[in-house]
Amino acid sequence: MLTVRNLSVRFGDVLALEDFSFDVGPGQVVGIVGSNGAGKTTTLSAISGLVARHEGSVTFDGEAIDRLTAHAIVERGLIHVPEGRRLFPFMTVQENLELGAYPRAARAKREQQLDFVFSLLPKLKERRGQQAVTLSGGEQQMCAIGRGLMSCPRLLLLDEPTLGLAPLLVEEVFALVRSIRETGVPVLIVEQQVVHALQSADHAYVLESGACVMRGEGHALLANDALRRAYLGV
Ligand code: ATP
């Protein structure tokens, strides 16, 4: 459903991404892994229209979306949950979630989608009247993903959802990603947590300095000696 071909992004003299091609199929979790500055955020931002100038093509369900504005891309159901959560700290959990139901298709389904999010994330239901700033880091991340789900995504883009979280919470985030896949929503996830990402991903891509250096099924990459040496130190 998402087809990215020969995507390149340049910021002035910096070639942040070069000739990257990949696909996300229906019901798939696809991972993009790599270290700091590898081009992961740039990839998501180019897809969701936050980086305007790029070369290559991005097609979603057969429609070219690479010249659309960010809000037009959101209306087509590609929902980007940004790195760093970006919640509104002094609004309640429920208000933050409801803001996710802004796209036209999501507005009519707001109540139903809120029940769905609370069923996936019961802790958010308990805390729905609290200001977002009072949540723990893990709960804030869940709230950010919940807000993304409120937009009725047809594809969810997650940018480093485990950044700064304790190991147990990292597990929880990946369990949530797998639950989201089970509900039929495909997920494109960008991560530095290579092992977890590859364990959960049907297919994954490794970026280094803006170039894709490895690709394959998540489990196959985890068994790859070159990847294990470079990223797992074994
Ligand atoms: P991180 O894990 O640190 O977020 P990343 O893999 O997401 O890393 P990007 O943020 O995509 O990496 O950055 C890729 C390269 O592009 C880096 O060299 C970065 O410095 C550069 N870059 C990203 N955004 C900009 C920008 N707005 N202006 C100039 N250079 C940028």
PDB file of C-alpha atoms and ligand atoms in Angstrom:
ATOM      1  CA  MET A   1       0.000   0.000   0.000  1.00  0.00           C
ATOM      2  CA  LEU A   2       2.922   2.405   0.651  1.00  0.00           C
ATOM      3  CA  THR A   3       5.540   2.399  -2.087  1.00  0.00           C
ATOM      4  CA  VAL A   4       8.613   4.576  -1.732  1.00  0.00           C
ATOM      5  CA  ARG A   5      11.020   4.741  -4.649  1.00  0.00           C
ATOM      6  CA  ASN A   6      14.448   6.373  -4.897  1.00  0.00           C
ATOM      7  CA  LEU A   7      13.742   8.825  -2.105  1.00  0.00           C
ATOM      8  CA  SER A   8      16.519  11.386  -1.590  1.00  0.00           C
ATOM      9  CA  VAL A   9      16.448  14.373   0.754  1.00  0.00           C
ATOM     10  CA  ARG A  10      19.030  17.124   0.930  1.00  0.00           C
ATOM     11  CA  PHE A  11      19.318  19.837   3.591  1.00  0.00           C
ATOM     12  CA  GLY A  12      21.647  22.391   2.028  1.00  0.00           C
ATOM     13  CA  ASP A  13      24.933  20.543   1.566  1.00  0.00           C
ATOM     14  CA  VAL A  14      23.851  17.554   3.685  1.00  0.00           C
ATOM     15  CA  LEU A  15      22.501  14.584   1.760  1.00  0.00           C
ATOM     16  CA  ALA A  16      20.348  13.209   4.619  1.00  0.00           C
ATOM     17  CA  LEU A  17      18.852  10.375   2.572  1.00  0.00           C
ATOM     18  CA  GLU A  18      19.957   8.872  -0.716  1.00  0.00           C
ATOM     19  CA  ASP A  19      17.994   6.715  -3.110  1.00  0.00           C
ATOM     20  CA  PHE A  20      15.954   4.820  -0.521  1.00  0.00           C
ATOM     21  CA  SER A  21      13.277   2.445  -1.815  1.00  0.00           C
ATOM     22  CA  PHE A  22      10.932   0.354   0.305  1.00  0.00           C
ATOM     23  CA  ASP A  23       7.360  -0.858   0.685  1.00  0.00           C
ATOM     24  CA  VAL A  24       4.829  -1.321   3.469  1.00  0.00           C
ATOM     25  CA  GLY A  25       2.173  -3.908   2.698  1.00  0.00           C
ATOM     26  CA  PRO A  26      -1.296  -4.296   4.255  1.00  0.00           C
ATOM     27  CA  GLY A  27      -1.158  -5.486   7.863  1.00  0.00           C
ATOM     28  CA  GLN A  28       2.646  -5.303   8.047  1.00  0.00           C
ATOM     29  CA  VAL A  29       4.993  -3.889  10.632  1.00  0.00           C
ATOM     30  CA  VAL A  30       7.993  -2.482   8.766  1.00  0.00           C
ATOM     31  CA  GLY A  31      11.046  -1.284  10.685  1.00  0.00           C
ATOM     32  CA  ILE A  32      13.712   1.225   9.742  1.00  0.00           C
ATOM     33  CA  VAL A  33      16.679   0.967  12.078  1.00  0.00           C
ATOM     34  CA  GLY A  34      19.957   2.821  12.312  1.00  0.00           C
ATOM     35  CA  SER A  35      21.962   5.013  14.625  1.00  0.00           C
ATOM     36  CA  ASN A  36      21.750   8.784  15.259  1.00  0.00           C
ATOM     37  CA  GLY A  37      21.690  10.831  12.098  1.00  0.00           C
ATOM     38  CA  ALA A  38      21.154   7.831   9.807  1.00  0.00           C
ATOM     39  CA  GLY A  39      18.171   9.465   8.107  1.00  0.00           C
ATOM     40  CA  LYS A  40      15.282   7.707   9.859  1.00  0.00           C
ATOM     41  CA  THR A  41      13.305  10.800  10.898  1.00  0.00           C
ATOM     42  CA  THR A  42      14.004  12.369   7.521  1.00  0.00           C
ATOM     43  CA  THR A  43      12.405   9.348   5.829  1.00  0.00           C
ATOM     44  CA  LEU A  44       9.197   9.637   7.872  1.00  0.00           C
ATOM     45  CA  SER A  45       9.081  13.413   7.449  1.00  0.00           C
ATOM     46  CA  ALA A  46       9.434  13.125   3.673  1.00  0.00           C
ATOM     47  CA  ILE A  47       6.557  10.619   3.534  1.00  0.00           C
ATOM     48  CA  SER A  48       4.257  12.725   5.697  1.00  0.00           C
ATOM     49  CA  GLY A  49       5.031  15.951   3.841  1.00  0.00           C
ATOM     50  CA  LEU A  50       6.971  17.654   6.620  1.00  0.00           C
ATOM     51  CA  VAL A  51      10.046  17.831   4.421  1.00  0.00           C
ATOM     52  CA  ALA A  52       8.892  19.506   1.265  1.00  0.00           C
ATOM     53  CA  ARG A  53      11.900  19.162  -1.004  1.00  0.00           C
ATOM     54  CA  HIS A  54      12.829  15.688  -1.995  1.00  0.00           C
ATOM     55  CA  GLU A  55      13.415  13.526  -5.017  1.00  0.00           C
ATOM     56  CA  GLY A  56      11.813  10.196  -5.717  1.00  0.00           C
ATOM     57  CA  SER A  57       8.233   9.040  -5.439  1.00  0.00           C
ATOM     58  CA  VAL A  58       5.858   8.122  -2.628  1.00  0.00           C
ATOM     59  CA  THR A  59       2.668   6.295  -3.537  1.00  0.00           C
ATOM     60  CA  PHE A  60      -0.095   5.307  -1.134  1.00  0.00           C
ATOM     61  CA  ASP A  61      -2.784   2.912  -2.335  1.00  0.00           C
ATOM     62  CA  GLY A  62      -1.866   3.729  -5.921  1.00  0.00           C
ATOM     63  CA  GLU A  63      -2.037   7.522  -5.485  1.00  0.00           C
ATOM     64  CA  ALA A  64       1.097   9.680  -5.761  1.00  0.00           C
ATOM     65  CA  ILE A  65       1.270  11.637  -2.491  1.00  0.00           C
ATOM     66  CA  ASP A  66       4.735  13.146  -2.745  1.00  0.00           C
ATOM     67  CA  ARG A  67       3.516  16.544  -3.902  1.00  0.00           C
ATOM     68  CA  LEU A  68       0.638  16.803  -1.417  1.00  0.00           C
ATOM     69  CA  THR A  69       0.719  19.059   1.635  1.00  0.00           C
ATOM     70  CA  ALA A  70       1.119  17.524   5.101  1.00  0.00           C
ATOM     71  CA  HIS A  71      -2.547  18.091   5.982  1.00  0.00           C
ATOM     72  CA  ALA A  72      -3.726  16.474   2.747  1.00  0.00           C
ATOM     73  CA  ILE A  73      -1.535  13.453   3.551  1.00  0.00           C
ATOM     74  CA  VAL A  74      -3.072  13.212   7.051  1.00  0.00           C
ATOM     75  CA  GLU A  75      -6.543  13.278   5.459  1.00  0.00           C
ATOM     76  CA  ARG A  76      -5.527  10.194   3.444  1.00  0.00           C
ATOM     77  CA  GLY A  77      -4.867   8.323   6.689  1.00  0.00           C
ATOM     78  CA  LEU A  78      -1.058   8.436   6.961  1.00  0.00           C
ATOM     79  CA  ILE A  79      -0.599   9.424  10.592  1.00  0.00           C
ATOM     80  CA  HIS A  80       2.829  10.428  11.904  1.00  0.00           C
ATOM     81  CA  VAL A  81       3.504  10.102  15.652  1.00  0.00           C
ATOM     82  CA  PRO A  82       6.576  12.323  16.049  1.00  0.00           C
ATOM     83  CA  GLU A  83       9.712  11.698  18.053  1.00  0.00           C
ATOM     84  CA  GLY A  84       9.448  13.305  21.507  1.00  0.00           C
ATOM     85  CA  ARG A  85       5.666  12.756  21.871  1.00  0.00           C
ATOM     86  CA  ARG A  86       4.718  16.441  21.463  1.00  0.00           C
ATOM     87  CA  LEU A  87       1.719  16.244  23.782  1.00  0.00           C
ATOM     88  CA  PHE A  88      -0.018  19.359  25.050  1.00  0.00           C
ATOM     89  CA  PRO A  89       1.257  19.171  28.648  1.00  0.00           C
ATOM     90  CA  PHE A  90      -1.478  21.169  30.380  1.00  0.00           C
ATOM     91  CA  MET A  91      -4.378  19.541  28.580  1.00  0.00           C
ATOM     92  CA  THR A  92      -5.849  16.321  29.918  1.00  0.00           C
ATOM     93  CA  VAL A  93      -5.117  12.894  28.508  1.00  0.00           C
ATOM     94  CA  GLN A  94      -8.592  12.745  26.968  1.00  0.00           C
ATOM     95  CA  GLU A  95      -8.246  16.213  25.414  1.00  0.00           C
ATOM     96  CA  ASN A  96      -4.900  15.217  23.900  1.00  0.00           C
ATOM     97  CA  LEU A  97      -6.474  12.055  22.501  1.00  0.00           C
ATOM     98  CA  GLU A  98      -9.481  13.909  21.108  1.00  0.00           C
ATOM     99  CA  LEU A  99      -7.184  16.280  19.209  1.00  0.00           C
ATOM    100  CA  GLY A 100      -6.112  13.244  17.194  1.00  0.00           C
ATOM    101  CA  ALA A 101      -9.648  12.934  15.830  1.00  0.00           C
ATOM    102  CA  TYR A 102      -9.156  16.059  13.708  1.00  0.00           C
ATOM    103  CA  PRO A 103      -9.095  14.487  10.204  1.00  0.00           C
ATOM    104  CA  ARG A 104     -12.544  14.528   8.579  1.00  0.00           C
ATOM    105  CA  ALA A 105     -12.869  10.739   8.469  1.00  0.00           C
ATOM    106  CA  ALA A 106     -12.028  10.489  12.181  1.00  0.00           C
ATOM    107  CA  ARG A 107     -14.374  13.192  13.525  1.00  0.00           C
ATOM    108  CA  ALA A 108     -17.560  11.193  13.085  1.00  0.00           C
ATOM    109  CA  LYS A 109     -15.972   8.155  14.752  1.00  0.00           C
ATOM    110  CA  ARG A 110     -14.516  10.030  17.732  1.00  0.00           C
ATOM    111  CA  GLU A 111     -16.481   8.288  20.513  1.00  0.00           C
ATOM    112  CA  GLN A 112     -16.057   4.849  19.005  1.00  0.00           C
ATOM    113  CA  GLN A 113     -12.331   5.396  18.436  1.00  0.00           C
ATOM    114  CA  LEU A 114     -11.866   6.673  22.002  1.00  0.00           C
ATOM    115  CA  ASP A 115     -13.399   3.419  23.300  1.00  0.00           C
ATOM    116  CA  PHE A 116     -11.049   1.500  21.005  1.00  0.00           C
ATOM    117  CA  VAL A 117      -7.982   3.402  22.280  1.00  0.00           C
ATOM    118  CA  PHE A 118      -9.054   2.920  25.907  1.00  0.00           C
ATOM    119  CA  SER A 119      -9.555  -0.799  25.265  1.00  0.00           C
ATOM    120  CA  LEU A 120      -5.993  -1.070  23.931  1.00  0.00           C
ATOM    121  CA  LEU A 121      -4.566   1.258  26.599  1.00  0.00           C
ATOM    122  CA  PRO A 122      -6.638   0.883  29.793  1.00  0.00           C
ATOM    123  CA  LYS A 123      -4.149   2.949  31.833  1.00  0.00           C
ATOM    124  CA  LEU A 124      -5.010   5.975  29.720  1.00  0.00           C
ATOM    125  CA  LYS A 125      -8.667   5.471  30.575  1.00  0.00           C
ATOM    126  CA  GLU A 126      -7.817   5.509  34.294  1.00  0.00           C
ATOM    127  CA  ARG A 127      -5.808   8.696  33.792  1.00  0.00           C
ATOM    128  CA  ARG A 128      -8.052  10.412  31.242  1.00  0.00           C
ATOM    129  CA  GLY A 129      -8.783  13.422  33.490  1.00  0.00           C
ATOM    130  CA  GLN A 130      -5.117  14.077  34.373  1.00  0.00           C
ATOM    131  CA  GLN A 131      -2.957  16.691  32.667  1.00  0.00           C
ATOM    132  CA  ALA A 132      -0.550  15.001  30.252  1.00  0.00           C
ATOM    133  CA  VAL A 133       2.430  16.549  32.074  1.00  0.00           C
ATOM    134  CA  THR A 134       1.661  14.389  35.129  1.00  0.00           C
ATOM    135  CA  LEU A 135       2.057  11.116  33.205  1.00  0.00           C
ATOM    136  CA  SER A 136       5.237   9.038  33.315  1.00  0.00           C
ATOM    137  CA  GLY A 137       7.411   8.974  30.182  1.00  0.00           C
ATOM    138  CA  GLY A 138       5.990   5.606  29.137  1.00  0.00           C
ATOM    139  CA  GLU A 139       2.405   6.749  29.646  1.00  0.00           C
ATOM    140  CA  GLN A 140       3.099   9.921  27.652  1.00  0.00           C
ATOM    141  CA  GLN A 141       4.380   7.796  24.791  1.00  0.00           C
ATOM    142  CA  MET A 142       1.269   5.599  24.960  1.00  0.00           C
ATOM    143  CA  CYS A 143      -0.848   8.775  24.929  1.00  0.00           C
ATOM    144  CA  ALA A 144       0.995  10.029  21.816  1.00  0.00           C
ATOM    145  CA  ILE A 145       0.398   6.707  20.049  1.00  0.00           C
ATOM    146  CA  GLY A 146      -3.227   6.737  21.276  1.00  0.00           C
ATOM    147  CA  ARG A 147      -3.653  10.222  19.780  1.00  0.00           C
ATOM    148  CA  GLY A 148      -2.333   8.822  16.489  1.00  0.00           C
ATOM    149  CA  LEU A 149      -4.860   5.983  16.660  1.00  0.00           C
ATOM    150  CA  MET A 150      -7.659   8.515  17.237  1.00  0.00           C
ATOM    151  CA  SER A 151      -6.981   9.753  13.679  1.00  0.00           C
ATOM    152  CA  CYS A 152      -8.220   6.374  12.302  1.00  0.00           C
ATOM    153  CA  PRO A 153      -4.886   5.676  10.597  1.00  0.00           C
ATOM    154  CA  ARG A 154      -4.656   3.613   7.454  1.00  0.00           C
ATOM    155  CA  LEU A 155      -0.902   3.607   8.083  1.00  0.00           C
ATOM    156  CA  LEU A 156       0.744   4.609  11.356  1.00  0.00           C
ATOM    157  CA  LEU A 157       4.241   6.134  11.245  1.00  0.00           C
ATOM    158  CA  LEU A 158       6.050   5.886  14.588  1.00  0.00           C
ATOM    159  CA  ASP A 159       9.264   7.838  15.146  1.00  0.00           C
ATOM    160  CA  GLU A 160      11.434   6.315  17.897  1.00  0.00           C
ATOM    161  CA  PRO A 161       8.585   5.599  20.324  1.00  0.00           C
ATOM    162  CA  THR A 162      10.916   3.980  22.861  1.00  0.00           C
ATOM    163  CA  LEU A 163      13.381   6.872  23.138  1.00  0.00           C
ATOM    164  CA  GLY A 164      14.340   7.391  26.791  1.00  0.00           C
ATOM    165  CA  LEU A 165      12.136   4.584  28.131  1.00  0.00           C
ATOM    166  CA  ALA A 166      13.165   1.895  30.653  1.00  0.00           C
ATOM    167  CA  PRO A 167      13.507  -1.662  29.257  1.00  0.00           C
ATOM    168  CA  LEU A 168      10.162  -2.854  30.635  1.00  0.00           C
ATOM    169  CA  LEU A 169       8.375   0.052  28.952  1.00  0.00           C
ATOM    170  CA  VAL A 170      10.234  -0.616  25.703  1.00  0.00           C
ATOM    171  CA  GLU A 171       8.662  -4.106  25.811  1.00  0.00           C
ATOM    172  CA  GLU A 172       5.237  -2.532  26.383  1.00  0.00           C
ATOM    173  CA  VAL A 173       5.596  -0.220  23.400  1.00  0.00           C
ATOM    174  CA  PHE A 174       6.505  -3.108  21.090  1.00  0.00           C
ATOM    175  CA  ALA A 175       3.634  -5.220  22.504  1.00  0.00           C
ATOM    176  CA  LEU A 176       1.349  -2.305  21.617  1.00  0.00           C
ATOM    177  CA  VAL A 177       2.795  -2.138  18.094  1.00  0.00           C
ATOM    178  CA  ARG A 178       2.015  -5.838  17.632  1.00  0.00           C
ATOM    179  CA  SER A 179      -1.530  -5.299  18.972  1.00  0.00           C
ATOM    180  CA  ILE A 180      -2.018  -2.458  16.505  1.00  0.00           C
ATOM    181  CA  ARG A 181      -0.936  -4.759  13.666  1.00  0.00           C
ATOM    182  CA  GLU A 182      -3.488  -7.331  14.893  1.00  0.00           C
ATOM    183  CA  THR A 183      -6.228  -4.723  14.520  1.00  0.00           C
ATOM    184  CA  GLY A 184      -5.251  -4.506  10.826  1.00  0.00           C
ATOM    185  CA  VAL A 185      -3.415  -1.168  10.897  1.00  0.00           C
ATOM    186  CA  PRO A 186       0.035  -1.367   9.270  1.00  0.00           C
ATOM    187  CA  VAL A 187       2.900   0.331  11.112  1.00  0.00           C
ATOM    188  CA  LEU A 188       6.109   1.886   9.811  1.00  0.00           C
ATOM    189  CA  ILE A 189       8.395   2.210  12.826  1.00  0.00           C
ATOM    190  CA  VAL A 190      11.746   3.969  13.051  1.00  0.00           C
ATOM    191  CA  GLU A 191      13.951   2.779  15.911  1.00  0.00           C
ATOM    192  CA  GLN A 192      17.378   2.653  17.475  1.00  0.00           C
ATOM    193  CA  GLN A 193      16.272  -0.370  19.544  1.00  0.00           C
ATOM    194  CA  VAL A 194      17.489  -2.723  16.843  1.00  0.00           C
ATOM    195  CA  VAL A 195      16.713  -6.070  18.506  1.00  0.00           C
ATOM    196  CA  HIS A 196      13.159  -5.212  19.512  1.00  0.00           C
ATOM    197  CA  ALA A 197      12.389  -3.576  16.197  1.00  0.00           C
ATOM    198  CA  LEU A 198      13.669  -6.546  14.186  1.00  0.00           C
ATOM    199  CA  GLN A 199      11.808  -9.015  16.412  1.00  0.00           C
ATOM    200  CA  SER A 200       8.519  -7.230  15.742  1.00  0.00           C
ATOM    201  CA  ALA A 201       9.047  -6.256  12.107  1.00  0.00           C
ATOM    202  CA  ASP A 202       7.854  -8.371   9.203  1.00  0.00           C
ATOM    203  CA  HIS A 203      10.351  -6.556   7.061  1.00  0.00           C
ATOM    204  CA  ALA A 204      13.141  -4.135   7.982  1.00  0.00           C
ATOM    205  CA  TYR A 205      15.694  -1.776   6.488  1.00  0.00           C
ATOM    206  CA  VAL A 206      19.003  -0.661   7.966  1.00  0.00           C
ATOM    207  CA  LEU A 207      20.076   2.916   7.265  1.00  0.00           C
ATOM    208  CA  GLU A 208      23.620   4.216   7.643  1.00  0.00           C
ATOM    209  CA  SER A 209      24.519   7.828   6.825  1.00  0.00           C
ATOM    210  CA  GLY A 210      21.425   8.217   4.676  1.00  0.00           C
ATOM    211  CA  ALA A 211      21.860   5.018   2.681  1.00  0.00           C
ATOM    212  CA  CYS A 212      20.092   1.685   3.006  1.00  0.00           C
ATOM    213  CA  VAL A 213      22.810  -0.900   3.661  1.00  0.00           C
ATOM    214  CA  MET A 214      20.704  -3.973   4.511  1.00  0.00           C
ATOM    215  CA  ARG A 215      17.150  -5.124   4.077  1.00  0.00           C
ATOM    216  CA  GLY A 216      15.207  -8.293   4.752  1.00  0.00           C
ATOM    217  CA  GLU A 217      12.759 -10.030   7.039  1.00  0.00           C
ATOM    218  CA  GLY A 218      13.166  -8.895  10.650  1.00  0.00           C
ATOM    219  CA  HIS A 219      14.147 -12.330  11.943  1.00  0.00           C
ATOM    220  CA  ALA A 220      16.559 -12.966   9.072  1.00  0.00           C
ATOM    221  CA  LEU A 221      18.337  -9.670   9.733  1.00  0.00           C
ATOM    222  CA  LEU A 222      18.610 -10.511  13.428  1.00  0.00           C
ATOM    223  CA  ALA A 223      20.524 -13.637  12.469  1.00  0.00           C
ATOM    224  CA  ASN A 224      22.776 -11.767  10.033  1.00  0.00           C
ATOM    225  CA  ASP A 225      26.433 -11.764  11.190  1.00  0.00           C
ATOM    226  CA  ALA A 226      27.294  -8.338   9.736  1.00  0.00           C
ATOM    227  CA  LEU A 227      24.286  -6.769  11.453  1.00  0.00           C
ATOM    228  CA  ARG A 228      25.049  -8.483  14.749  1.00  0.00           C
ATOM    229  CA  ARG A 229      28.634  -7.233  14.661  1.00  0.00           C
ATOM    230  CA  ALA A 230      27.664  -3.660  13.730  1.00  0.00           C
ATOM    231  CA  TYR A 231      24.654  -3.174  15.995  1.00  0.00           C
ATOM    232  CA  LEU A 232      24.718  -5.819  18.720  1.00  0.00           C
ATOM    233  CA  GLY A 233      28.461  -6.029  19.332  1.00  0.00           C
ATOM    234  CA  VAL A 234      28.471  -9.840  18.997  1.00  0.00           C
TER     235      VAL A 234
HETATM  236  P1  ATP B   1      18.053  10.520  15.241  1.00  0.00           P
HETATM  237  O1  ATP B   1      17.974   9.165  15.802  1.00  0.00           O
HETATM  238  O2  ATP B   1      19.140  11.353  15.856  1.00  0.00           O
HETATM  239  O3  ATP B   1      16.729  11.242  15.145  1.00  0.00           O
HETATM  240  P2  ATP B   1      17.845  10.014  12.398  1.00  0.00           P
HETATM  241  O4  ATP B   1      18.295   8.712  11.848  1.00  0.00           O
HETATM  242  O5  ATP B   1      16.387  10.211  12.580  1.00  0.00           O
HETATM  243  O6  ATP B   1      18.601  10.307  13.754  1.00  0.00           O
HETATM  244  P3  ATP B   1      17.753  12.388  10.807  1.00  0.00           P
HETATM  245  O7  ATP B   1      17.162  13.241  11.890  1.00  0.00           O
HETATM  246  O8  ATP B   1      16.864  11.938   9.724  1.00  0.00           O
HETATM  247  O9  ATP B   1      18.439  11.111  11.438  1.00  0.00           O
HETATM  248  O10 ATP B   1      18.990  13.176  10.203  1.00  0.00           O
HETATM  249  C1  ATP B   1      19.743  12.735   9.059  1.00  0.00           C
HETATM  250  C2  ATP B   1      20.791  13.779   8.706  1.00  0.00           C
HETATM  251  O11 ATP B   1      20.168  14.957   8.231  1.00  0.00           O
HETATM  252  C3  ATP B   1      21.662  14.204   9.868  1.00  0.00           C
HETATM  253  O12 ATP B   1      22.960  14.427   9.398  1.00  0.00           O
HETATM  254  C4  ATP B   1      21.031  15.496  10.331  1.00  0.00           C
HETATM  255  O13 ATP B   1      21.971  16.323  10.944  1.00  0.00           O
HETATM  256  C5  ATP B   1      20.533  16.080   9.020  1.00  0.00           C
HETATM  257  N1  ATP B   1      19.327  16.902   9.186  1.00  0.00           N
HETATM  258  C6  ATP B   1      18.127  16.481   9.605  1.00  0.00           C
HETATM  259  N2  ATP B   1      17.230  17.486   9.621  1.00  0.00           N
HETATM  260  C7  ATP B   1      17.889  18.586   9.181  1.00  0.00           C
HETATM  261  C8  ATP B   1      17.519  19.941   8.946  1.00  0.00           C
HETATM  262  N3  ATP B   1      16.278  20.378   9.147  1.00  0.00           N
HETATM  263  N4  ATP B   1      18.481  20.775   8.495  1.00  0.00           N
HETATM  264  C9  ATP B   1      19.740  20.352   8.248  1.00  0.00           C
HETATM  265  N5  ATP B   1      20.153  19.088   8.439  1.00  0.00           N
HETATM  266  C10 ATP B   1      19.248  18.211   8.892  1.00  0.00           C
END
